[in-house]
Short mmCIF file of C-alpha atoms in Angstrom, two decimals:
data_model
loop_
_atom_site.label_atom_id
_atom_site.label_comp_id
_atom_site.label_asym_id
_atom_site.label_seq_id
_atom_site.Cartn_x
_atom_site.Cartn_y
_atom_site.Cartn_z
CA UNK A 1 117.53 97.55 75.89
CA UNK A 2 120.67 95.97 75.96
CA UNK A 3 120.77 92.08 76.84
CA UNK A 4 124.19 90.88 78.93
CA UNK A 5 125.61 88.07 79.78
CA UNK A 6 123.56 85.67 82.10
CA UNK A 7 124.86 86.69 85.66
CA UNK A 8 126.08 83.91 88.06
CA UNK A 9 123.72 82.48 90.56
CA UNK A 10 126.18 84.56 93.42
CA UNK A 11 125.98 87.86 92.19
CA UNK A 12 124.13 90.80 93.36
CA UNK A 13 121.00 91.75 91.84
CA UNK A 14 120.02 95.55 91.15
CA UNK A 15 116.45 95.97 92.29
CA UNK A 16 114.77 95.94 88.60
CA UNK A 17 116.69 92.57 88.32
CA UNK A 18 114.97 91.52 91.67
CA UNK A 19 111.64 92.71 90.92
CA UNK A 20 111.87 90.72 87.40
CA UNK A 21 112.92 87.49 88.36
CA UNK A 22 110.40 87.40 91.21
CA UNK A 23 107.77 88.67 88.48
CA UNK A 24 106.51 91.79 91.04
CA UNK A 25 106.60 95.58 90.47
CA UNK A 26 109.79 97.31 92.39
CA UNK A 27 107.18 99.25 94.56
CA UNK A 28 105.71 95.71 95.67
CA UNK A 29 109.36 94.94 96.73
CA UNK A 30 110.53 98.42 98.69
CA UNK A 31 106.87 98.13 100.35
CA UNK A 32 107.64 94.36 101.71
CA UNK A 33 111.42 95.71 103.04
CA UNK A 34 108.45 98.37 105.20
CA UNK A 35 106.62 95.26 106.60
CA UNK A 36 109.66 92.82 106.69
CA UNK A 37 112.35 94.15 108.58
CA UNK A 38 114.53 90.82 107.83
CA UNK A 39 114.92 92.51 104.47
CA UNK A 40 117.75 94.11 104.23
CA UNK A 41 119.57 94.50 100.76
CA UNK A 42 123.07 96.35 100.96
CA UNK A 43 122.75 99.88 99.98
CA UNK A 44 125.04 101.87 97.51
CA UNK A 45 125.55 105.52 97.53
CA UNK A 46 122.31 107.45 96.51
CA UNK A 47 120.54 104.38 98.22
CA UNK A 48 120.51 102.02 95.22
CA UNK A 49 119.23 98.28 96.19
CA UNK A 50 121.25 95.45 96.14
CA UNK A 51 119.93 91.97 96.58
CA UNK A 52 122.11 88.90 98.12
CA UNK A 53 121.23 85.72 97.34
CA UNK A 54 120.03 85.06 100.44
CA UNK A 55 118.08 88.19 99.95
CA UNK A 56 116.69 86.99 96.97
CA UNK A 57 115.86 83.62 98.61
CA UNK A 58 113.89 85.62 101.02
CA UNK A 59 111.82 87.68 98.86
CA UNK A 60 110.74 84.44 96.70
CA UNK A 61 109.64 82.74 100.46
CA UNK A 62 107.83 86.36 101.15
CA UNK A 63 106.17 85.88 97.90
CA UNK A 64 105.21 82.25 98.21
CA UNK A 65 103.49 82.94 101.58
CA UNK A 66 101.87 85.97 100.34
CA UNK A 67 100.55 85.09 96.70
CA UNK A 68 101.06 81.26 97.16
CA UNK A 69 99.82 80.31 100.00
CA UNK A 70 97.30 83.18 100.72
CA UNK A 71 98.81 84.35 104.17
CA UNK A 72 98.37 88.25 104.91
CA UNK A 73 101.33 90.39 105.74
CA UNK A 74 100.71 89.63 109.61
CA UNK A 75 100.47 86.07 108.93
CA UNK A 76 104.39 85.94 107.47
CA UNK A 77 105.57 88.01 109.84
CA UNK A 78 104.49 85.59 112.30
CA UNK A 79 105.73 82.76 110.21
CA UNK A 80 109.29 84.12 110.35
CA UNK A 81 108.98 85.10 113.67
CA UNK A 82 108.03 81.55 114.66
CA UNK A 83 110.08 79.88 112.25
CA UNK A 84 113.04 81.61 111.05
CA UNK A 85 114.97 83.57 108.47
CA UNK A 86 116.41 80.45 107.45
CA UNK A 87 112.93 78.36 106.96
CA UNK A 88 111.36 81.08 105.01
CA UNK A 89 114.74 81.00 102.65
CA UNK A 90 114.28 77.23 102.05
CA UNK A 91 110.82 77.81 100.66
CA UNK A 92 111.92 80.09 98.27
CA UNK A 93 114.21 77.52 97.41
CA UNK A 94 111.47 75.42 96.90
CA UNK A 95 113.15 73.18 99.52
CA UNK A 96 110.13 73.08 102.49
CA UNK A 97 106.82 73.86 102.30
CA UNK A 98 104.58 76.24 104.73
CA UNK A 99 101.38 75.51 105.52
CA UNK A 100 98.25 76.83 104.26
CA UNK A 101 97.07 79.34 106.84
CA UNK A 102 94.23 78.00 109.04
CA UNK A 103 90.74 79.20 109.27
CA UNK A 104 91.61 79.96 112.99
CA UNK A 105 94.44 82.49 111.67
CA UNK A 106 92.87 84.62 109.03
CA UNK A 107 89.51 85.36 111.78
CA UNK A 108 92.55 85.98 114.13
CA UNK A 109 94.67 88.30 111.49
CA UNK A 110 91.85 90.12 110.15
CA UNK A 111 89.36 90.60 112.53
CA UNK A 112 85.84 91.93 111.46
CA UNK A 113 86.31 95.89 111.03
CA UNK A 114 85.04 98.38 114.06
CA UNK A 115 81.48 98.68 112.71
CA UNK A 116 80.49 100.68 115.84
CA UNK A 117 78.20 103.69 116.40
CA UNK A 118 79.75 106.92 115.22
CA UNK A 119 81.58 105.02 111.99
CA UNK A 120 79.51 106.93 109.67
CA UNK A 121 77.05 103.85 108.87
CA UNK A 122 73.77 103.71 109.92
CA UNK A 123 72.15 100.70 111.39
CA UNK A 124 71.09 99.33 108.50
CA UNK A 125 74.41 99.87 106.90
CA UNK A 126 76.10 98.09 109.38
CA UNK A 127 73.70 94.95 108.74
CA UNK A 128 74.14 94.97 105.23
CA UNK A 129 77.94 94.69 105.91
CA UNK A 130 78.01 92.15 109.03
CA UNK A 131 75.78 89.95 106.57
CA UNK A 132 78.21 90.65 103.73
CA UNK A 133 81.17 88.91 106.15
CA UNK A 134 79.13 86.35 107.34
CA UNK A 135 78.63 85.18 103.50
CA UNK A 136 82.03 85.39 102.80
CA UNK A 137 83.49 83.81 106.00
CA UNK A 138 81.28 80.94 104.64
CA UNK A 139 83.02 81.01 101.48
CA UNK A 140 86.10 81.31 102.98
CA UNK A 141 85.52 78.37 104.70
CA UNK A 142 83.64 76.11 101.58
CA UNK A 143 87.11 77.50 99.71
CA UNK A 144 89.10 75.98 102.90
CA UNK A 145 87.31 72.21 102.52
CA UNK A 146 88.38 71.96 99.20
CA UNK A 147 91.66 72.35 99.95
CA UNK A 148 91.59 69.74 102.08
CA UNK A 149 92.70 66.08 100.82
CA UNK A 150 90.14 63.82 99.73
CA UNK A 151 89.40 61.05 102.71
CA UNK A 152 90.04 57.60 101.43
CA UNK A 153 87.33 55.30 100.91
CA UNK A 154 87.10 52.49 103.00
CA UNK A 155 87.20 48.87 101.12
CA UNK A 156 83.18 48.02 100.79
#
């Protein structure tokens, strides 16, 4: 493979460009432009991808929420929905910082799968599996306390 010239920080970036500076497969990036519709890269003829800057600032945000921070897809949609285009931007910039998703939002994003009657399971089945997500709620939540800072010691 041929190596260019380094391009400028303004220029467009082809979608295998994309996909390697933000270290994700291609596929990973046409899925999130399915699930983000604030994704929009210019198109060419024959539909070839072209990423802004501001595109690319974007995508790295996407990414942060998703792989850094642990949110699921629902979770940044809602955080650009609530907080902007322009937010999401700055923290692929590295210039803000989104919260950790809450306890409270992951029960609320992915609630406990339909385990009803007529699923397939039996009862016992069903048991095995609401025990299952009870233990790992609990994890969830022994992962989330460790997360949290450290409460200073009072002076003794």
């Amino acid at each position: 493979m041929r190596e260019g010239p380094e391009k400028s920080a303004g220029a467009f970036r082809t979608i295998k460009e994309a996909a390697d500076e933000l270290d994700v497969p291609q596929h990973v990036l046409r899925f999130w432009e399915t699930r983000f519709t604030q994704i929009r890269p210019v198109k060419r003829a024959g539909g070839r991808r072209y990423y802004r800057p501001d595109d690319l600032d974007l995508l790295k945000g996407i990414k942060h929420l998703l792989h850094g921070q642990g949110y699921t897809i629902k979770g940044a949609q809602r955080v650009l929905r609530e907080r902007g285009l322009r937010f999401v931007q700055s923290v692929g910039r590295g210039e803000a910082v989104a919260a950790a998703p809450s306890l409270q939002d992951a029960e609320h994003e992915a609630p406990a799968a339909d385990l009803a009657p007529g699923d397939g399971l039996t009862a016992a089945q069903r048991a095995v599996l609401a025990d299952a997500l009870a233990d790992l709620r609990a994890c969830r939540a022994a992962l989330a306390d460790l997360r949290l800072p450290p409460e200073p010691i009072g002076d003794a």
